[in-house]
Coordinates of C-alpha atoms in Angstrom, one line a residue:
Chain A
M1 CA 80.1 114.3 110.2
R2 CA 80.3 118.0 109.5
I3 CA 83.7 118.2 111.4
F4 CA 84.9 115.4 109.0
G5 CA 84.3 117.7 106.0
V6 CA 86.4 120.5 107.4
L7 CA 89.1 118.0 108.4
F8 CA 89.1 116.4 105.0
R9 CA 89.3 119.8 103.3
L10 CA 92.2 121.0 105.5
A11 CA 94.0 117.5 105.0
W12 CA 93.6 117.6 101.2
R13 CA 94.7 121.2 100.8
N14 CA 97.6 120.8 103.2
L15 CA 98.8 117.8 101.1
W16 CA 99.2 120.0 98.2
R17 CA 100.9 122.9 100.0
N18 CA 104.2 121.5 99.2
H19 CA 103.7 119.9 95.8
R20 CA 107.2 118.7 95.3
R21 CA 107.5 116.9 98.6
T22 CA 104.1 115.2 98.1
I23 CA 104.8 114.2 94.5
I24 CA 108.1 112.6 95.5
M25 CA 106.4 110.8 98.4
L26 CA 103.5 109.7 96.2
G27 CA 106.2 108.4 93.6
A28 CA 108.0 106.5 96.3
I29 CA 104.7 104.9 97.6
G30 CA 103.6 104.1 94.1
V31 CA 106.8 102.4 93.2
G32 CA 106.9 100.6 96.5
V33 CA 103.4 99.3 96.0
W34 CA 104.2 98.3 92.4
A35 CA 107.3 96.4 93.6
M36 CA 105.1 94.6 96.3
I37 CA 102.5 93.6 93.7
F38 CA 104.9 92.8 90.8
M39 CA 107.1 90.6 92.9
T40 CA 104.1 89.0 94.4
A41 CA 102.8 88.3 90.9
L42 CA 106.0 86.7 89.9
T43 CA 106.2 84.6 92.9
R44 CA 102.5 83.6 92.6
G45 CA 103.0 82.6 88.9
M46 CA 106.0 80.5 89.7
V47 CA 104.4 78.8 92.6
D48 CA 101.2 78.3 90.7
Q49 CA 103.1 76.8 87.8
M50 CA 105.1 74.5 90.1
I51 CA 102.1 73.3 91.9
T52 CA 100.0 72.9 88.9
D53 CA 102.6 71.1 86.9
S54 CA 103.3 68.7 90.0
I55 CA 99.6 68.2 90.7
G56 CA 99.0 67.4 87.0
V57 CA 101.4 64.4 87.1
L58 CA 101.6 63.5 90.6
P59 CA 99.0 63.9 93.3
G60 CA 96.0 65.3 91.3
H61 CA 93.9 67.5 93.6
V62 CA 92.6 64.6 95.5
Q63 CA 93.9 60.9 95.5
M64 CA 92.5 57.6 96.7
H65 CA 94.8 54.9 97.8
H66 CA 95.1 51.8 99.8
P67 CA 95.5 53.1 103.5
D68 CA 99.1 51.7 103.6
Y69 CA 100.2 53.0 100.2
Q70 CA 101.5 56.2 101.5
D71 CA 104.1 54.4 103.7
D72 CA 104.9 51.7 101.3
P73 CA 103.9 52.6 97.6
S74 CA 104.3 48.9 96.3
I75 CA 101.9 46.7 94.5
A76 CA 101.1 44.9 97.7
N77 CA 99.1 48.0 98.8
R78 CA 96.7 48.2 95.8
I79 CA 93.1 49.1 95.6
S80 CA 91.1 46.0 95.1
I81 CA 88.2 47.8 93.4
S82 CA 87.6 46.7 89.9
D83 CA 87.6 49.1 87.1
A84 CA 84.0 48.5 86.5
D85 CA 83.1 49.3 90.1
L86 CA 85.3 52.5 90.0
K87 CA 83.3 53.7 86.9
D88 CA 80.1 53.0 88.7
K89 CA 81.1 55.0 91.6
F90 CA 82.6 57.9 90.0
D91 CA 81.4 58.3 86.4
D92 CA 77.8 57.8 87.4
A93 CA 78.3 60.2 90.4
G94 CA 79.2 62.9 88.0
F95 CA 83.0 63.0 88.4
E96 CA 84.4 64.3 85.2
A97 CA 88.2 64.5 85.6
W98 CA 89.4 61.3 87.2
A99 CA 91.6 58.4 86.3
S100 CA 92.7 55.3 87.9
R101 CA 96.3 54.3 87.6
V102 CA 98.8 51.6 88.4
R103 CA 101.8 53.4 89.9
V104 CA 104.7 51.4 91.3
P105 CA 108.5 51.7 91.6
A106 CA 110.5 50.0 88.9
I107 CA 113.8 49.6 87.2
I108 CA 114.1 50.6 83.6
T109 CA 117.0 49.2 81.6
S110 CA 118.3 49.9 78.1
E111 CA 121.2 48.1 76.5
R112 CA 123.5 50.7 78.2
E113 CA 122.1 52.0 81.4
S114 CA 119.7 51.3 84.1
R115 CA 117.6 53.8 86.3
G116 CA 114.9 53.7 88.9
V117 CA 111.6 55.2 87.7
T118 CA 108.0 55.5 88.7
L119 CA 106.1 53.3 86.6
L120 CA 102.6 54.7 85.6
G121 CA 100.2 52.3 84.0
V122 CA 97.5 54.6 82.6
D123 CA 94.4 54.7 80.4
P124 CA 95.1 57.5 77.9
A125 CA 91.5 58.3 77.4
A126 CA 91.0 58.9 81.1
E127 CA 94.3 60.7 81.5
S128 CA 93.7 63.2 78.8
E129 CA 91.3 65.0 81.1
I130 CA 93.9 65.6 83.8
S131 CA 97.4 64.9 82.6
F132 CA 100.2 67.3 82.7
F133 CA 101.7 67.2 79.2
D134 CA 100.8 68.1 75.7
Y135 CA 100.1 64.9 73.9
E136 CA 100.6 66.7 70.6
G137 CA 104.1 67.7 71.8
V138 CA 105.2 64.1 72.4
E139 CA 107.9 63.1 70.1
G140 CA 106.7 59.8 68.3
R141 CA 103.3 59.1 69.8
F142 CA 101.7 58.7 73.1
L143 CA 100.0 55.4 74.1
D144 CA 96.9 54.6 72.0
D145 CA 94.9 52.9 74.7
A146 CA 95.2 51.2 77.9
A147 CA 96.3 47.9 76.2
D148 CA 99.1 49.7 74.2
K149 CA 102.2 47.6 74.3
G150 CA 104.7 50.4 74.0
I151 CA 106.3 52.7 76.5
V152 CA 106.6 56.6 76.6
I153 CA 109.6 58.0 78.6
G154 CA 110.9 61.5 79.1
E155 CA 113.4 63.0 76.8
E156 CA 115.9 63.4 79.7
L157 CA 115.6 59.7 80.7
A158 CA 116.1 58.7 77.0
D159 CA 119.4 60.7 77.1
T160 CA 120.5 59.1 80.4
L161 CA 119.7 55.5 79.1
E162 CA 121.3 56.5 75.8
T163 CA 118.3 55.1 74.0
E164 CA 115.7 56.5 71.5
I165 CA 112.3 55.9 69.9
G166 CA 112.1 52.4 68.3
K167 CA 114.6 50.8 70.8
R168 CA 113.6 48.3 73.4
V169 CA 113.9 48.7 77.2
V170 CA 113.1 46.4 80.0
L171 CA 111.0 47.3 83.0
M172 CA 111.3 45.4 86.2
S173 CA 109.2 45.5 89.3
Q174 CA 107.6 43.1 91.8
D175 CA 104.3 41.4 91.7
P176 CA 102.0 40.8 94.9
D177 CA 103.8 37.6 95.7
N178 CA 107.2 39.5 95.7
E179 CA 108.2 37.8 92.6
I180 CA 110.0 39.7 89.9
A181 CA 107.7 41.0 87.2
D182 CA 109.3 42.2 84.1
R183 CA 108.7 42.9 80.5
G184 CA 110.3 44.3 77.4
F185 CA 108.7 47.4 75.8
R186 CA 109.6 49.4 72.6
I187 CA 109.8 53.1 73.1
V188 CA 107.0 54.7 71.1
G189 CA 107.3 58.2 72.3
L190 CA 109.4 60.7 74.2
Y191 CA 107.7 63.4 76.3
S192 CA 109.0 66.8 77.4
A193 CA 107.9 68.4 80.7
S194 CA 108.5 71.7 82.3
T195 CA 111.5 70.3 84.3
K196 CA 114.1 67.7 83.6
A197 CA 113.5 66.1 86.8
V198 CA 110.0 65.1 85.8
E199 CA 111.3 63.8 82.3
E200 CA 113.7 61.6 84.2
A201 CA 111.2 60.2 86.8
Y202 CA 108.2 58.8 85.0
A203 CA 107.7 56.0 82.5
F204 CA 104.2 55.5 80.9
I205 CA 102.8 52.2 79.9
G206 CA 99.1 51.0 79.2
K207 CA 97.2 50.3 82.4
T208 CA 95.9 46.9 81.1
T209 CA 99.5 46.1 80.1
A210 CA 100.8 47.0 83.6
Q211 CA 98.0 45.0 85.3
K212 CA 99.1 42.0 83.3
M213 CA 102.8 42.5 83.9
L214 CA 102.3 42.8 87.7
H215 CA 99.7 40.0 87.8
I216 CA 97.1 42.2 89.6
D217 CA 94.0 41.4 87.3
D218 CA 92.0 44.8 87.0
A219 CA 93.3 46.3 90.4
T220 CA 94.9 49.7 90.5
T221 CA 97.0 51.5 93.1
E222 CA 95.6 55.0 92.9
V223 CA 92.6 57.0 91.7
V224 CA 93.2 60.6 90.8
F225 CA 90.6 63.5 90.8
L226 CA 91.1 66.9 89.4
G227 CA 89.0 70.0 90.3
D228 CA 89.1 73.5 89.1
D229 CA 91.4 75.1 91.5
Y230 CA 94.1 73.5 93.6
R231 CA 93.5 76.2 96.3
N232 CA 89.9 74.9 96.7
V233 CA 89.8 71.1 96.9
E234 CA 87.5 70.7 99.7
P235 CA 84.3 70.2 97.5
I236 CA 85.8 67.3 95.6
Y237 CA 87.5 65.9 98.7
D238 CA 84.1 65.8 100.4
A239 CA 82.5 64.2 97.5
V240 CA 85.1 61.4 97.1
T241 CA 85.1 60.7 100.7
S242 CA 81.3 60.3 100.9
A243 CA 81.5 57.9 97.8
V244 CA 83.8 55.4 99.3
D245 CA 84.3 53.3 102.6
D246 CA 87.2 52.8 104.9
S247 CA 89.0 50.3 102.9
V248 CA 90.7 53.2 101.0
S249 CA 92.2 56.4 102.1
V250 CA 91.5 59.7 100.5
R251 CA 93.9 62.6 100.7
R252 CA 94.2 66.1 99.4
W253 CA 97.3 67.0 97.3
Y254 CA 99.0 68.9 100.1
E255 CA 98.7 65.9 102.3
I256 CA 100.4 63.7 99.8
D257 CA 103.0 66.1 98.5
T258 CA 103.9 68.0 101.8
Y259 CA 106.7 69.8 100.1
L260 CA 104.3 71.4 97.7
G261 CA 101.9 72.1 100.5
T262 CA 104.5 73.6 102.6
M263 CA 105.9 75.6 99.6
M264 CA 102.4 77.2 99.1
N265 CA 102.2 78.2 102.7
V266 CA 105.8 79.5 102.7
M267 CA 105.1 81.5 99.7
D268 CA 102.0 83.0 101.1
G269 CA 104.1 84.0 104.3
F270 CA 106.9 85.3 102.0
V271 CA 104.5 87.6 100.2
L272 CA 103.3 89.1 103.5
V273 CA 106.9 89.5 104.8
W274 CA 107.8 91.1 101.4
V275 CA 105.0 93.6 101.5
V276 CA 105.9 94.5 105.2
V277 CA 109.7 94.9 104.4
I278 CA 108.9 97.1 101.5
F279 CA 106.6 99.2 103.6
M280 CA 109.1 99.5 106.4
A281 CA 111.4 101.4 104.0
L282 CA 108.6 103.4 102.8
S283 CA 107.5 104.3 106.3
F284 CA 110.7 106.3 107.0
G285 CA 109.8 108.6 104.2
L286 CA 106.1 108.8 105.3
V287 CA 106.9 109.6 109.0
N288 CA 109.5 112.2 107.8
T289 CA 107.0 113.8 105.5
L290 CA 104.3 113.9 108.2
V291 CA 106.8 115.2 110.9
M292 CA 107.8 117.9 108.5
A293 CA 104.3 118.8 107.7
V294 CA 103.4 119.0 111.4
F295 CA 106.4 120.9 112.3
E296 CA 105.8 123.5 109.6
R297 CA 102.2 124.0 110.8
V298 CA 102.8 124.2 114.6
R299 CA 101.3 127.7 114.7
E300 CA 98.3 126.8 112.7
I301 CA 97.7 123.7 114.8
G302 CA 97.8 126.0 117.9
L303 CA 95.5 128.5 116.2
M304 CA 92.9 125.7 115.5
L305 CA 93.2 124.4 119.2
A306 CA 92.9 128.0 120.4
L307 CA 89.7 128.4 118.3
G308 CA 88.2 125.4 120.0
M309 CA 89.1 122.4 117.8
K310 CA 89.5 119.4 120.0
P311 CA 93.0 117.6 120.1
G312 CA 91.3 114.4 118.7
S313 CA 90.2 116.5 115.5
I314 CA 93.8 117.6 115.1
L315 CA 94.9 113.9 115.4
G316 CA 92.1 113.0 112.9
Q317 CA 93.3 115.6 110.4
I318 CA 97.0 114.5 110.3
I319 CA 95.8 110.8 110.0
I320 CA 93.4 111.7 107.2
E321 CA 96.2 113.5 105.5
S322 CA 98.4 110.4 105.8
M323 CA 95.6 108.1 104.5
L324 CA 94.9 110.4 101.5
L325 CA 98.7 110.2 100.7
M326 CA 98.6 106.4 101.1
T327 CA 95.5 106.1 99.1
L328 CA 96.7 108.1 96.1
G329 CA 100.1 106.3 96.3
L330 CA 98.1 102.9 96.3
A331 CA 96.0 103.9 93.3
A332 CA 99.2 104.8 91.4
G333 CA 101.0 101.6 92.5
N334 CA 98.1 99.3 91.7
F335 CA 97.5 100.9 88.4
L336 CA 101.3 100.6 87.6
A337 CA 101.3 96.9 88.6
W338 CA 98.2 96.2 86.6
A339 CA 99.7 97.9 83.5
T340 CA 103.0 96.0 83.8
V341 CA 101.9 92.6 85.0
T342 CA 98.9 92.1 82.6
P343 CA 101.0 92.2 79.4
L344 CA 103.5 89.8 80.9
E345 CA 100.9 87.2 81.9
S346 CA 101.6 85.5 78.6
G347 CA 105.0 84.5 80.0
I348 CA 108.5 85.9 80.7
D349 CA 111.4 83.8 79.3
V350 CA 113.9 83.2 82.0
S351 CA 115.8 80.4 80.2
I352 CA 119.1 82.2 80.8
V353 CA 118.8 81.0 84.5
S354 CA 116.8 77.8 83.7
E355 CA 119.1 75.7 85.7
G356 CA 118.7 77.8 88.9
M357 CA 114.9 77.8 88.3
E358 CA 114.8 74.1 88.0
M359 CA 116.5 73.7 91.3
W360 CA 113.3 75.2 92.7
G361 CA 111.2 73.0 90.5
A362 CA 110.1 75.9 88.3
A363 CA 110.1 76.0 84.5
S364 CA 112.1 78.4 82.3
V365 CA 109.1 80.5 81.5
L366 CA 107.4 82.5 84.3
Y367 CA 103.8 83.4 84.1
P368 CA 103.2 86.3 86.5
K369 CA 99.6 86.1 88.0
L370 CA 97.8 89.2 89.3
Y371 CA 95.5 88.2 92.0
A372 CA 92.9 90.7 93.4
S373 CA 93.5 89.2 96.7
D374 CA 97.3 90.1 96.6
M375 CA 96.4 93.7 95.5
I376 CA 94.0 94.0 98.4
L377 CA 96.5 92.4 100.8
A378 CA 99.2 94.9 99.7
S379 CA 96.8 97.8 99.9
G380 CA 95.5 96.7 103.3
V381 CA 98.9 96.3 104.8
V382 CA 100.0 99.7 103.5
L383 CA 97.0 101.4 104.7
L384 CA 97.3 99.8 108.1
L385 CA 101.0 100.3 108.5
G386 CA 100.5 103.8 107.2
F387 CA 97.9 104.5 109.8
L388 CA 100.1 103.3 112.5
A389 CA 103.1 105.2 111.1
S390 CA 101.1 108.4 111.2
L391 CA 100.1 108.0 114.8
S392 CA 103.2 109.4 116.3
P393 CA 103.3 112.7 114.4
A394 CA 99.5 113.1 114.7
W395 CA 99.7 112.5 118.4
R396 CA 102.5 115.0 118.8
A397 CA 100.4 117.6 116.9
S398 CA 97.3 117.0 119.0
R399 CA 99.3 117.4 122.3
Y400 CA 100.5 120.9 121.5
E401 CA 99.6 123.6 124.0
P402 CA 97.7 126.2 121.9
V403 CA 99.2 129.2 123.8
E404 CA 102.8 128.0 123.1
A405 CA 102.1 126.8 119.6
I406 CA 100.4 130.0 118.5
T407 CA 103.5 132.1 119.3
K408 CA 106.0 129.8 117.5
V409 CA 107.6 131.6 114.6
Chain B
M1 CA 75.9 138.2 136.1
S2 CA 79.3 139.5 134.8
A3 CA 80.8 138.4 131.4
V4 CA 84.3 137.8 133.1
R5 CA 85.4 137.6 136.7
C6 CA 88.9 136.9 137.8
V7 CA 89.7 136.4 141.5
D8 CA 93.1 136.7 142.8
L9 CA 94.9 135.3 139.8
C10 CA 98.6 134.5 140.0
K11 CA 100.8 133.1 137.4
T12 CA 104.6 132.9 137.5
Y13 CA 107.0 131.9 134.6
R14 CA 110.5 130.7 134.9
Q15 CA 112.9 132.5 132.5
G16 CA 116.5 131.1 133.0
D17 CA 117.1 131.4 136.8
Q18 CA 114.5 134.1 137.3
D19 CA 110.8 133.8 138.2
I20 CA 108.7 136.3 136.6
K21 CA 105.3 137.1 138.0
A22 CA 103.2 137.5 135.0
L23 CA 100.0 137.8 137.2
D24 CA 100.3 139.0 140.8
H25 CA 97.0 138.6 142.6
V26 CA 94.9 140.1 139.8
S27 CA 91.1 140.4 140.4
I28 CA 88.8 142.0 137.9
E29 CA 85.1 141.9 136.9
I30 CA 83.9 142.9 133.4
G31 CA 80.3 143.3 132.7
K32 CA 78.3 142.1 129.6
G33 CA 78.7 144.3 126.6
E34 CA 81.6 146.2 128.0
F35 CA 84.4 147.4 125.7
V36 CA 87.7 147.0 127.8
C37 CA 91.3 147.7 127.0
L38 CA 94.1 146.0 128.9
S39 CA 97.1 148.3 128.8
A40 CA 100.6 147.4 129.8
P41 CA 104.1 147.7 128.7
S42 CA 105.6 144.4 127.2
G43 CA 105.8 141.8 130.0
G44 CA 103.2 143.7 132.0
G45 CA 100.9 140.6 132.1
K46 CA 98.1 141.6 129.7
T47 CA 98.5 138.7 127.4
T48 CA 98.7 136.3 130.2
L49 CA 95.6 137.7 131.7
L50 CA 93.8 137.5 128.2
N51 CA 95.0 133.9 127.8
A52 CA 93.7 133.0 131.3
I53 CA 90.3 134.5 130.5
G54 CA 90.2 132.6 127.3
G55 CA 91.1 129.3 128.8
L56 CA 94.4 129.2 126.8
D57 CA 96.5 129.3 130.0
I58 CA 95.9 128.0 133.4
P59 CA 96.7 130.3 136.3
D60 CA 98.9 128.9 139.2
S61 CA 96.3 130.1 141.7
G62 CA 93.0 132.0 141.7
E63 CA 89.7 131.6 139.9
V64 CA 88.5 132.6 136.5
Y65 CA 84.7 132.8 135.6
V66 CA 83.2 133.3 132.1
D67 CA 79.6 133.9 131.8
G68 CA 79.2 132.8 135.4
E69 CA 81.0 129.4 134.9
R70 CA 84.4 128.7 136.6
I71 CA 86.9 127.7 133.9
D72 CA 90.3 127.4 135.6
N73 CA 89.5 123.8 136.7
L74 CA 88.2 122.5 133.4
S75 CA 89.8 119.8 131.3
K76 CA 91.5 120.5 127.9
G77 CA 88.4 119.2 126.1
E78 CA 86.0 121.3 128.2
L79 CA 88.2 124.4 127.6
A80 CA 88.1 123.7 123.9
D81 CA 84.4 123.5 124.0
L82 CA 84.1 126.8 125.9
R83 CA 86.4 128.6 123.5
L84 CA 84.5 127.1 120.6
Q85 CA 81.0 128.0 121.9
H86 CA 81.5 131.2 123.8
I87 CA 84.7 133.1 123.0
G88 CA 86.0 134.7 119.8
F89 CA 89.8 135.3 119.5
V90 CA 91.5 137.9 117.3
F91 CA 95.3 137.6 117.5
Q92 CA 98.2 140.0 116.8
A93 CA 99.4 138.2 113.6
Y94 CA 96.2 137.7 111.8
N95 CA 96.4 134.0 112.4
L96 CA 94.4 132.7 109.5
I97 CA 94.5 129.3 108.1
P98 CA 96.5 129.7 104.9
V99 CA 94.8 126.9 102.9
L100 CA 91.4 128.2 103.5
S101 CA 89.8 131.1 101.6
A102 CA 88.4 134.2 103.5
R103 CA 84.9 132.6 103.6
E104 CA 86.1 129.3 104.7
N105 CA 88.2 130.9 107.5
V106 CA 85.2 132.8 108.8
E107 CA 83.1 129.6 108.5
F108 CA 85.8 127.5 110.3
V109 CA 84.5 128.0 113.8
M110 CA 80.8 127.5 112.7
Q111 CA 81.8 124.3 110.9
V112 CA 83.6 122.9 113.9
Q113 CA 80.5 123.9 116.0
G114 CA 78.5 121.7 113.6
M115 CA 76.4 124.5 112.0
P116 CA 74.6 123.5 108.8
A117 CA 76.2 124.7 105.6
A118 CA 73.3 127.0 104.5
E119 CA 73.3 128.7 107.9
R120 CA 77.1 129.1 107.8
R121 CA 77.0 130.5 104.3
E122 CA 74.3 133.0 105.3
K123 CA 76.2 134.2 108.4
S124 CA 79.5 134.4 106.7
N125 CA 78.2 136.3 103.8
A126 CA 76.5 138.8 106.2
I127 CA 79.6 139.2 108.5
L128 CA 82.1 139.6 105.5
K129 CA 79.8 142.4 104.2
E130 CA 79.7 144.0 107.7
V131 CA 83.6 144.0 107.9
G132 CA 83.8 145.4 104.4
L133 CA 85.1 142.4 102.6
E134 CA 82.2 141.8 100.1
G135 CA 83.7 140.4 96.9
L136 CA 86.8 138.9 98.5
E137 CA 85.3 135.9 99.9
G138 CA 87.2 133.4 97.7
R139 CA 90.7 134.9 98.3
R140 CA 93.2 133.1 100.4
P141 CA 95.2 134.9 103.1
A142 CA 98.2 135.2 100.9
E143 CA 96.2 137.2 98.4
M144 CA 95.0 139.8 100.9
S145 CA 96.6 142.8 102.7
G146 CA 97.3 142.8 106.3
G147 CA 94.3 144.9 107.1
Q148 CA 92.0 142.7 105.1
Q149 CA 93.4 139.7 106.7
Q150 CA 92.8 141.2 110.2
R151 CA 89.2 142.0 109.1
V152 CA 88.7 138.2 108.1
A153 CA 90.1 137.3 111.6
V154 CA 87.6 139.7 113.3
A155 CA 84.7 138.4 111.1
R156 CA 85.8 134.7 112.1
A157 CA 85.9 135.8 115.8
I158 CA 82.4 137.3 115.7
A159 CA 80.7 135.2 113.0
S160 CA 79.1 132.6 115.5
R161 CA 78.0 135.5 117.8
P162 CA 80.2 134.8 120.9
A163 CA 79.4 136.5 124.0
L164 CA 83.1 137.5 124.5
V165 CA 85.6 138.6 122.1
L166 CA 89.4 138.6 123.2
A167 CA 91.8 140.5 121.0
D168 CA 95.5 140.5 121.5
E169 CA 97.4 143.5 120.1
P170 CA 95.0 143.4 117.1
T171 CA 96.4 146.5 115.5
A172 CA 100.1 145.8 116.1
N173 CA 100.8 145.0 112.4
L174 CA 98.4 147.5 110.9
D175 CA 99.1 151.1 109.7
S176 CA 97.3 153.8 111.6
K177 CA 94.4 154.2 109.1
T178 CA 93.7 150.4 109.0
A179 CA 94.0 150.3 112.8
D180 CA 91.4 153.1 113.2
E181 CA 89.0 151.3 110.7
L182 CA 89.4 148.2 112.7
M183 CA 88.8 149.8 116.0
E184 CA 85.7 151.5 114.6
L185 CA 84.5 148.1 113.4
F186 CA 85.0 146.7 116.9
T187 CA 83.1 149.6 118.4
L188 CA 80.4 149.1 115.8
L189 CA 80.1 145.4 116.6
N190 CA 80.1 146.0 120.3
K191 CA 77.2 148.3 120.0
H192 CA 75.2 146.3 117.5
H193 CA 75.6 142.9 118.9
N194 CA 76.2 143.8 122.6
T195 CA 79.4 141.6 122.4
T196 CA 81.8 142.1 125.3
F197 CA 85.3 143.1 123.9
V198 CA 88.5 142.8 125.9
I199 CA 91.5 144.1 124.0
A200 CA 95.1 143.9 125.1
T201 CA 97.1 146.7 123.6
H202 CA 99.8 149.3 124.4
D203 CA 98.6 151.5 121.4
Q204 CA 97.4 154.8 122.9
R205 CA 94.9 155.3 120.1
V206 CA 93.3 151.9 120.5
M207 CA 92.7 152.9 124.3
T208 CA 90.8 155.8 123.2
Y209 CA 88.0 153.6 121.8
A210 CA 87.6 151.7 125.0
G211 CA 84.8 152.5 127.5
R212 CA 86.9 151.1 130.3
L213 CA 90.7 151.1 130.4
I214 CA 92.6 148.8 132.9
R215 CA 96.3 149.5 133.2
M216 CA 98.8 146.8 134.3
L217 CA 102.3 146.8 135.5
D218 CA 104.5 144.0 136.4
G219 CA 101.5 141.6 136.6
R220 CA 99.4 143.9 138.8
I221 CA 96.4 146.1 138.0
V222 CA 97.5 149.6 138.8
D223 CA 94.6 151.5 137.4
D224 CA 91.0 150.8 136.2
I225 CA 89.4 153.9 134.6
D226 CA 85.9 154.2 133.3
Q227 CA 86.6 156.5 130.3
R228 CA 82.8 156.9 129.5
A229 CA 82.6 158.9 132.7
A230 CA 85.8 160.8 132.0

């Protein structure tokens, strides 16, 4: 440990021998680390929002279906558990955010246009715990209860159908006997969502109304559960699985929406690649700095070897110097990232490129998210790669022959 | 047991197309507590011999013993240990570590040896006082004169009480007054601590301080004079 003291002192003082070079290098590392974390925060915010929005309206964190519903999402593959039984199973077991729905493909027709939509028969009271949109933001009104006779569609769909609040539309689907099941609805509300694709895809009616229209008594097609964090759904998945038998299939959100699941994994990989690519650019500067530092100190290194310092200690000294440089740069970069991302967490308006963002399924306001795990990842990668990059100059320094090094001018 | 014993040392360097014999069958024995000067013109082999004794250079053939232990067949790590524990070096061009203060330079070897801080501090204080640098402990090499820097180098060489001090042209960059002061210091330390000194030089005045003068020419010992007897 005593040798570490002298190595640390030498490394620290040598670092500041050439102030200008060290400060430039620290600036480069700091900006590089900031860029890593800032870009990661933007990406995380975008992906989080995409997933959260999608999960809110689509899969929930965990969903329960008929085992064949995933392959054929028709009314034939419904869950034949009554609402009363579902309440017994889940309300009494302490599940707070859950809702049963009727969800089937349907055709919606106005007096001018027709479109294919996903019909969602919902109970507004249960949905309020988990739904994706702001009920206060609905133009007109949302459904009052499960027996409401009205329909709520997205603003984009209303434009497409060239219809509006107060007008009537017809919904058409199939009942369990493969007969046409249809009904007229008056539009009572228009909702807006983060993307136009969502506004065009879903039409909401009361759950009881849907059950009557489709002649399925009190059956549903899916039960949705929402937890606290989409990244940690295992506890809720285990709880639901243990509460039901084999007549239903329970899946996590990423098993239902594989695109979103893949997106999350791709983004995790992208973050790592991004961090490594930035560091590769930084490493040229780092290696150059260390090579210059070693080259300028050949004689000193020879002297220390001549006085009895072991080659391993010389190696250690150069590596400590590199790690000190990295640590200072990391501290600056992390602080800069914190100072710039935190004020932006309330949202960055990117509506100027909203169409491009929508292609990704993202909204026109980005909410960067600074995760400690991302800062730790960036710092860990920088330290590890910094260590590896410093090995070569450090090894070179430790291999000097003292008698030759000490006579270098 | 002798402090240093060299048996039939040979070392050849290649310079361009020419082979230069830096050591040509050199054998010497230096007793403990001796004050020896190696004298030779430039290229005469004195630095090569000093480096071989200090384990900084390995001879092509022959044997080197320091304090009875054969060192020419030791590994790099073992040689580093030997230098750290048993040998003090003073080089021609001061060779201090520029980012360390005078005291830290003196303590450097002791710290690498693993000596506790309090003991290091006590020894460095004493030795800096002995070499006349009291009050300059906190100065860095760039803030000291050449003579003061060489005194720090001497203090570093002897601070951990090595059995053997090797000095290569220690007065080459000093004026005559400072050179005399340094040699008197060497003589004093040799007497007080019974440290063996081997000094490579071609400075006639330095040679007068030595108890024994070994003259070399073209890598061979041509004369070995006991100056105390003379």
